[in-house]
Amino acid sequence: MKKEDLDRALSESTEIRVSDGFAESVMERVRLEAKAPPPLVFPWKRFSAGMGTCAVLTIVAVVLAIDAGVSGGSSSEWFEEAMTGPYALAWQWTLGSLLASLAMYRGTMRLAGYRR
Amino acid sequence: MSADADRLQVERVLAGDAEAFEPIVRRWQGPLVNLAYRFCRDRGRAEEMAQEAFLKAYRSLKLWRHEAAFSSWLFAVATNVYRSHMRRFVPPSVSIEQAGEIADPHSAEAPLEQSDRDRAVRHAVTRLPAKYRDVVTVFYFHEMNVEQTAQTLGLREGTVKARLHRARALLSQRLSTALSMPQLLEES
């Protein structure tokens, strides 16, 4: 077989005929698509507001933590006090809920088959 | 003429008239189904693939940049759909001999019919690695036009030529063993 034979074999002139209802079935799906409500837009405004609030709170928390560390001893002492002092339970709950959220997020993504 | 019609109908679809997509489907259904058939060699699947391609095109119409012909853009969208479809569905394992329905290729009593050989070649193409199969399929669909092939696949012309050369070498290797053919590349 020469190169020309390959060209001939692959340059087939016979065209397959499209089924009669093909265009209709495509248009049916197009109409469904057109009727469907537009996909939900990601709520960027709320997301940005939430992220901004989180950032501000984090900065305030870090500043307060540093301040407490400077005035009241080392940061490890401050951490120890936070974990054993009057707000210990609140801190523990916060930490626990953050870890639970992370675990649920990872579990949901895994179940949904999401791979990064 | 059809380029103007395409442009007008696309504008109508984008303005909210979904029915204006129908003439586009009717005008391009033949080429799109035939291109799909060359990828999968199965009529039923070819129509399913072409339907997916039209839907994908409908959803992404606003991404069409008017400097390229609508047909070029449509072929590129369709080819992407077909390539991902082919990645998901592995073709059934058919040997080259079975593809050409050849009883005994070495037998003098059963000489290879040209149509059998052609069919064997086409099926051998579907068994090529994807990057070579895609180039060969689109190149012959576009009547051996390297520029159009490159445009459809989003590749440089040099890459298309290199892959075509490699694909022919692979086909030659596989078919010459199976069908006792001389090397294809003798004259390329």
CSV table of C-alpha atoms in Angstrom, one decimal:
chain,number,residue,atom,x,y,z
A,1,MET,CA,0.0,0.0,0.0
A,2,LYS,CA,1.3,3.4,-1.0
A,3,LYS,CA,0.7,6.8,0.5
A,4,GLU,CA,-1.9,7.3,-2.3
A,5,ASP,CA,-3.7,4.2,-1.2
A,6,LEU,CA,-3.9,5.5,2.3
A,7,ASP,CA,-5.2,8.9,1.0
A,8,ARG,CA,-7.8,7.0,-1.1
A,9,ALA,CA,-8.9,4.9,1.8
A,10,LEU,CA,-9.4,7.8,4.1
A,11,SER,CA,-10.8,10.3,1.6
A,12,GLU,CA,-14.0,8.4,1.4
A,13,SER,CA,-16.5,10.1,-0.8
A,14,THR,CA,-19.5,8.2,0.6
A,15,GLU,CA,-21.4,10.4,3.0
A,16,ILE,CA,-23.7,8.9,5.6
A,17,ARG,CA,-27.2,10.2,5.4
A,18,VAL,CA,-28.6,11.9,8.5
A,19,SER,CA,-31.8,10.5,10.0
A,20,ASP,CA,-35.0,12.3,9.1
A,21,GLY,CA,-35.8,13.4,12.7
A,22,PHE,CA,-32.3,14.5,13.6
A,23,ALA,CA,-32.8,18.3,13.3
A,24,GLU,CA,-36.1,18.0,15.2
A,25,SER,CA,-34.5,16.1,18.1
A,26,VAL,CA,-31.7,18.6,18.3
A,27,MET,CA,-34.2,21.5,18.3
A,28,GLU,CA,-36.3,19.7,21.0
A,29,ARG,CA,-33.2,19.8,23.3
A,30,VAL,CA,-32.5,23.4,22.3
A,31,ARG,CA,-36.0,24.4,23.2
A,32,LEU,CA,-35.7,22.7,26.6
A,33,GLU,CA,-32.4,24.4,27.1
A,34,ALA,CA,-33.9,27.8,26.2
A,35,LYS,CA,-36.9,27.3,28.5
A,36,ALA,CA,-34.7,26.3,31.5
A,37,PRO,CA,-34.0,29.0,34.0
A,38,PRO,CA,-30.6,30.5,33.7
A,39,PRO,CA,-28.0,28.9,35.9
A,40,LEU,CA,-27.6,30.4,39.4
A,41,VAL,CA,-25.0,33.1,39.3
A,42,PHE,CA,-22.3,32.8,42.0
A,43,PRO,CA,-23.2,35.4,44.7
A,44,TRP,CA,-20.0,37.4,44.3
A,45,LYS,CA,-21.3,40.4,46.3
A,46,ARG,CA,-22.3,38.3,49.4
A,47,PHE,CA,-19.1,36.3,49.0
A,48,SER,CA,-17.0,39.4,48.9
A,49,ALA,CA,-18.8,40.9,51.9
A,50,GLY,CA,-18.3,37.7,53.9
A,51,MET,CA,-14.7,37.4,52.9
A,52,GLY,CA,-14.1,41.1,53.8
A,53,THR,CA,-15.8,40.6,57.3
A,54,CYS,CA,-13.7,37.5,57.9
A,55,ALA,CA,-10.5,39.3,56.9
A,56,VAL,CA,-11.3,42.3,59.2
A,57,LEU,CA,-12.2,39.9,62.1
A,58,THR,CA,-9.0,37.9,61.5
A,59,ILE,CA,-6.8,41.1,61.5
A,60,VAL,CA,-8.6,42.3,64.7
A,61,ALA,CA,-8.1,38.9,66.4
A,62,VAL,CA,-4.4,38.8,65.4
A,63,VAL,CA,-3.8,42.4,66.6
A,64,LEU,CA,-5.6,41.6,69.9
A,65,ALA,CA,-3.6,38.4,70.3
A,66,ILE,CA,-0.3,40.2,69.7
A,67,ASP,CA,-1.3,42.9,72.0
A,68,ALA,CA,-2.2,40.5,74.7
A,69,GLY,CA,1.0,38.6,74.1
A,70,VAL,CA,3.1,41.8,74.5
A,71,SER,CA,1.3,43.1,77.6
A,72,GLY,CA,0.6,39.8,79.3
A,73,GLY,CA,3.5,37.5,78.4
A,74,SER,CA,4.4,35.2,75.6
A,75,SER,CA,2.0,34.0,72.9
A,76,SER,CA,2.2,30.5,74.3
A,77,GLU,CA,1.1,31.8,77.6
A,78,TRP,CA,-1.8,33.7,76.0
A,79,PHE,CA,-2.8,30.5,74.1
A,80,GLU,CA,-2.7,28.5,77.3
A,81,GLU,CA,-4.8,31.0,79.1
A,82,ALA,CA,-7.3,31.2,76.2
A,83,MET,CA,-7.7,27.4,76.4
A,84,THR,CA,-8.0,27.2,80.1
A,85,GLY,CA,-9.5,30.6,81.1
A,86,PRO,CA,-13.2,31.7,81.2
A,87,TYR,CA,-13.5,31.6,77.4
A,88,ALA,CA,-12.0,28.2,77.0
A,89,LEU,CA,-15.2,26.5,76.2
A,90,ALA,CA,-16.0,29.1,73.5
A,91,TRP,CA,-12.6,28.7,71.9
A,92,GLN,CA,-12.9,24.9,72.0
A,93,TRP,CA,-16.3,25.0,70.3
A,94,THR,CA,-15.1,27.4,67.7
A,95,LEU,CA,-12.1,25.2,66.9
A,96,GLY,CA,-14.2,22.1,66.9
A,97,SER,CA,-16.8,23.6,64.6
A,98,LEU,CA,-14.1,24.8,62.2
A,99,LEU,CA,-12.6,21.3,62.0
A,100,ALA,CA,-16.1,19.7,61.6
A,101,SER,CA,-16.8,22.2,58.7
A,102,LEU,CA,-13.5,21.3,57.0
A,103,ALA,CA,-14.2,17.6,57.4
A,104,MET,CA,-17.8,18.0,56.0
A,105,TYR,CA,-16.5,20.1,53.1
A,106,ARG,CA,-13.9,17.5,52.2
A,107,GLY,CA,-16.4,14.6,52.6
A,108,THR,CA,-18.9,16.4,50.4
A,109,MET,CA,-16.4,17.1,47.7
A,110,ARG,CA,-15.2,13.5,47.7
A,111,LEU,CA,-18.8,12.2,47.4
A,112,ALA,CA,-19.5,14.6,44.6
A,113,GLY,CA,-16.4,13.1,42.8
A,114,TYR,CA,-14.6,16.5,42.7
A,115,ARG,CA,-10.9,16.1,42.1
A,116,ARG,CA,-8.5,19.0,42.2
B,1,MET,CA,-24.1,33.3,1.4
B,2,SER,CA,-24.2,30.7,4.1
B,3,ALA,CA,-21.7,32.7,6.1
B,4,ASP,CA,-24.1,35.7,6.1
B,5,ALA,CA,-27.0,33.4,6.9
B,6,ASP,CA,-25.0,31.9,9.8
B,7,ARG,CA,-24.2,35.3,11.1
B,8,LEU,CA,-27.7,36.6,11.0
B,9,GLN,CA,-29.2,33.5,12.6
B,10,VAL,CA,-26.6,33.5,15.3
B,11,GLU,CA,-27.5,37.1,16.1
B,12,ARG,CA,-31.1,36.2,16.3
B,13,VAL,CA,-30.4,33.3,18.7
B,14,LEU,CA,-28.3,35.6,20.8
B,15,ALA,CA,-31.2,38.0,20.9
B,16,GLY,CA,-33.4,35.3,22.5
B,17,ASP,CA,-34.9,33.6,19.4
B,18,ALA,CA,-34.0,29.9,19.9
B,19,GLU,CA,-35.9,28.9,16.8
B,20,ALA,CA,-33.3,30.7,14.7
B,21,PHE,CA,-31.0,27.9,15.6
B,22,GLU,CA,-32.9,25.4,13.4
B,23,PRO,CA,-31.6,26.6,10.0
B,24,ILE,CA,-28.1,26.4,11.4
B,25,VAL,CA,-28.8,22.8,12.5
B,26,ARG,CA,-30.2,21.9,9.1
B,27,ARG,CA,-27.4,23.5,7.2
B,28,TRP,CA,-24.6,21.8,9.2
B,29,GLN,CA,-26.1,18.5,10.3
B,30,GLY,CA,-24.6,16.6,7.4
B,31,PRO,CA,-21.0,17.7,7.9
B,32,LEU,CA,-21.2,17.4,11.7
B,33,VAL,CA,-22.7,13.9,11.6
B,34,ASN,CA,-20.2,12.8,9.0
B,35,LEU,CA,-17.2,14.2,10.9
B,36,ALA,CA,-18.5,12.3,14.0
B,37,TYR,CA,-18.9,9.1,12.0
B,38,ARG,CA,-15.2,9.4,11.0
B,39,PHE,CA,-14.3,9.5,14.6
B,40,CYS,CA,-16.4,6.6,15.9
B,41,ARG,CA,-17.4,4.6,12.7
B,42,ASP,CA,-20.9,4.0,14.2
B,43,ARG,CA,-23.9,5.8,12.7
B,44,GLY,CA,-26.0,5.8,15.8
B,45,ARG,CA,-23.2,7.1,18.0
B,46,ALA,CA,-22.3,9.7,15.3
B,47,GLU,CA,-25.7,11.3,15.5
B,48,GLU,CA,-25.6,11.3,19.3
B,49,MET,CA,-22.2,13.0,19.2
B,50,ALA,CA,-23.4,15.5,16.6
B,51,GLN,CA,-26.4,16.3,18.8
B,52,GLU,CA,-24.1,17.0,21.7
B,53,ALA,CA,-21.9,19.2,19.5
B,54,PHE,CA,-24.9,21.3,18.4
B,55,LEU,CA,-26.0,21.7,22.0
B,56,LYS,CA,-22.5,22.7,23.0
B,57,ALA,CA,-22.4,25.2,20.1
B,58,TYR,CA,-25.9,26.6,21.2
B,59,ARG,CA,-24.7,27.1,24.7
B,60,SER,CA,-21.5,28.8,23.7
B,61,LEU,CA,-22.7,30.9,20.8
B,62,LYS,CA,-21.7,34.1,22.5
B,63,LEU,CA,-18.1,32.9,22.5
B,64,TRP,CA,-17.9,32.9,18.7
B,65,ARG,CA,-15.5,35.6,17.7
B,66,HIS,CA,-16.8,37.0,14.3
B,67,GLU,CA,-13.3,37.3,12.8
B,68,ALA,CA,-13.3,33.5,12.2
B,69,ALA,CA,-15.9,31.9,9.9
B,70,PHE,CA,-18.8,30.4,11.9
B,71,SER,CA,-18.2,27.0,10.2
B,72,SER,CA,-14.6,27.0,11.4
B,73,TRP,CA,-15.7,27.8,14.9
B,74,LEU,CA,-18.5,25.1,14.8
B,75,PHE,CA,-16.1,22.5,13.5
B,76,ALA,CA,-13.7,23.3,16.3
B,77,VAL,CA,-16.5,23.0,18.9
B,78,ALA,CA,-17.7,19.8,17.4
B,79,THR,CA,-14.2,18.3,17.2
B,80,ASN,CA,-13.6,19.1,20.9
B,81,VAL,CA,-16.9,17.3,21.8
B,82,TYR,CA,-16.0,14.3,19.7
B,83,ARG,CA,-12.5,14.1,21.1
B,84,SER,CA,-13.7,14.1,24.7
B,85,HIS,CA,-16.4,11.6,23.7
B,86,MET,CA,-13.8,9.3,22.2
B,87,ARG,CA,-11.7,9.6,25.4
B,88,ARG,CA,-14.6,8.4,27.5
B,89,PHE,CA,-15.6,5.5,25.2
B,90,VAL,CA,-12.9,3.1,24.3
B,91,PRO,CA,-13.6,1.6,20.9
B,92,PRO,CA,-14.4,-2.1,20.9
B,93,SER,CA,-11.5,-4.3,20.4
B,94,VAL,CA,-11.6,-5.2,16.7
B,95,SER,CA,-8.5,-6.6,15.0
B,96,ILE,CA,-7.4,-5.2,11.7
B,97,GLU,CA,-8.2,-8.5,10.0
B,98,GLN,CA,-11.7,-8.5,11.5
B,99,ALA,CA,-12.2,-4.8,10.5
B,100,GLY,CA,-11.7,-5.7,6.9
B,101,GLU,CA,-13.6,-9.0,7.1
B,102,ILE,CA,-10.5,-10.7,5.8
B,103,ALA,CA,-10.6,-14.5,6.0
B,104,ASP,CA,-6.9,-15.1,5.3
B,105,PRO,CA,-4.9,-12.2,4.0
B,106,HIS,CA,-2.0,-14.4,2.9
B,107,SER,CA,-4.1,-16.7,0.9
B,108,ALA,CA,-4.0,-16.5,-2.9
B,109,GLU,CA,-7.5,-17.8,-3.1
B,110,ALA,CA,-8.8,-14.9,-1.0
B,111,PRO,CA,-7.1,-11.8,-2.4
B,112,LEU,CA,-7.8,-8.6,-0.6
B,113,GLU,CA,-10.5,-6.6,-2.1
B,114,GLN,CA,-9.7,-2.9,-2.3
B,115,SER,CA,-12.8,-2.1,-0.2
B,116,ASP,CA,-11.7,-4.5,2.5
B,117,ARG,CA,-8.3,-2.9,2.6
B,118,ASP,CA,-9.8,0.6,2.8
B,119,ARG,CA,-12.1,-0.5,5.6
B,120,ALA,CA,-9.1,-2.0,7.4
B,121,VAL,CA,-7.2,1.2,7.1
B,122,ARG,CA,-10.1,3.3,8.4
B,123,HIS,CA,-10.5,1.0,11.4
B,124,ALA,CA,-6.8,1.1,12.0
B,125,VAL,CA,-7.1,4.9,12.3
B,126,THR,CA,-9.6,4.6,15.1
B,127,ARG,CA,-7.0,2.5,17.0
B,128,LEU,CA,-4.3,5.1,16.7
B,129,PRO,CA,-3.3,7.1,19.8
B,130,ALA,CA,-5.7,10.0,20.2
B,131,LYS,CA,-3.4,12.8,19.0
B,132,TYR,CA,-2.6,11.0,15.8
B,133,ARG,CA,-6.2,9.8,15.2
B,134,ASP,CA,-7.6,13.3,15.6
B,135,VAL,CA,-5.2,14.8,13.1
B,136,VAL,CA,-5.7,12.1,10.5
B,137,THR,CA,-9.5,12.1,10.9
B,138,VAL,CA,-9.9,15.9,10.6
B,139,PHE,CA,-7.2,16.2,7.9
B,140,TYR,CA,-9.0,13.8,5.6
B,141,PHE,CA,-12.4,15.3,6.5
B,142,HIS,CA,-11.1,18.7,5.4
B,143,GLU,CA,-10.0,17.1,2.1
B,144,MET,CA,-6.3,17.1,3.1
B,145,ASN,CA,-6.2,20.8,3.9
B,146,VAL,CA,-3.5,21.3,6.6
B,147,GLU,CA,-4.5,24.9,7.3
B,148,GLN,CA,-8.1,24.0,8.1
B,149,THR,CA,-7.1,21.0,10.1
B,150,ALA,CA,-4.8,23.2,12.2
B,151,GLN,CA,-7.6,25.7,12.7
B,152,THR,CA,-10.1,23.1,13.7
B,153,LEU,CA,-7.8,21.4,16.2
B,154,GLY,CA,-6.2,24.6,17.5
B,155,LEU,CA,-2.7,23.4,16.5
B,156,ARG,CA,0.1,24.9,14.5
B,157,GLU,CA,0.4,23.7,10.9
B,158,GLY,CA,3.9,22.3,11.6
B,159,THR,CA,2.5,20.2,14.4
B,160,VAL,CA,-0.3,18.9,12.1
B,161,LYS,CA,2.3,17.9,9.5
B,162,ALA,CA,4.5,16.2,12.0
B,163,ARG,CA,1.6,14.2,13.5
B,164,LEU,CA,0.4,13.2,10.1
B,165,HIS,CA,3.8,11.9,9.3
B,166,ARG,CA,4.0,9.9,12.5
B,167,ALA,CA,0.5,8.7,12.1
B,168,ARG,CA,1.3,7.4,8.6
B,169,ALA,CA,4.4,5.6,9.9
B,170,LEU,CA,2.3,4.0,12.7
B,171,LEU,CA,-0.4,2.9,10.2
B,172,SER,CA,2.2,1.5,7.8
B,173,GLN,CA,3.8,-0.4,10.6
B,174,ARG,CA,0.5,-1.9,11.9
B,175,LEU,CA,-1.1,-2.6,8.5
B,176,SER,CA,2.0,-4.0,6.8
B,177,THR,CA,2.2,-6.7,9.4
B,178,ALA,CA,-1.5,-7.5,9.3
B,179,LEU,CA,-2.1,-7.2,5.6
B,180,SER,CA,1.4,-7.9,4.2
B,181,MET,CA,1.6,-4.4,2.8
B,182,PRO,CA,4.8,-2.6,1.7
B,183,GLN,CA,5.9,0.3,3.8
B,184,LEU,CA,3.6,3.3,3.4
B,185,LEU,CA,6.4,5.7,3.9
B,186,GLU,CA,8.3,4.6,0.9
B,187,GLU,CA,6.9,7.5,-1.0
B,188,SER,CA,6.1,10.0,1.7
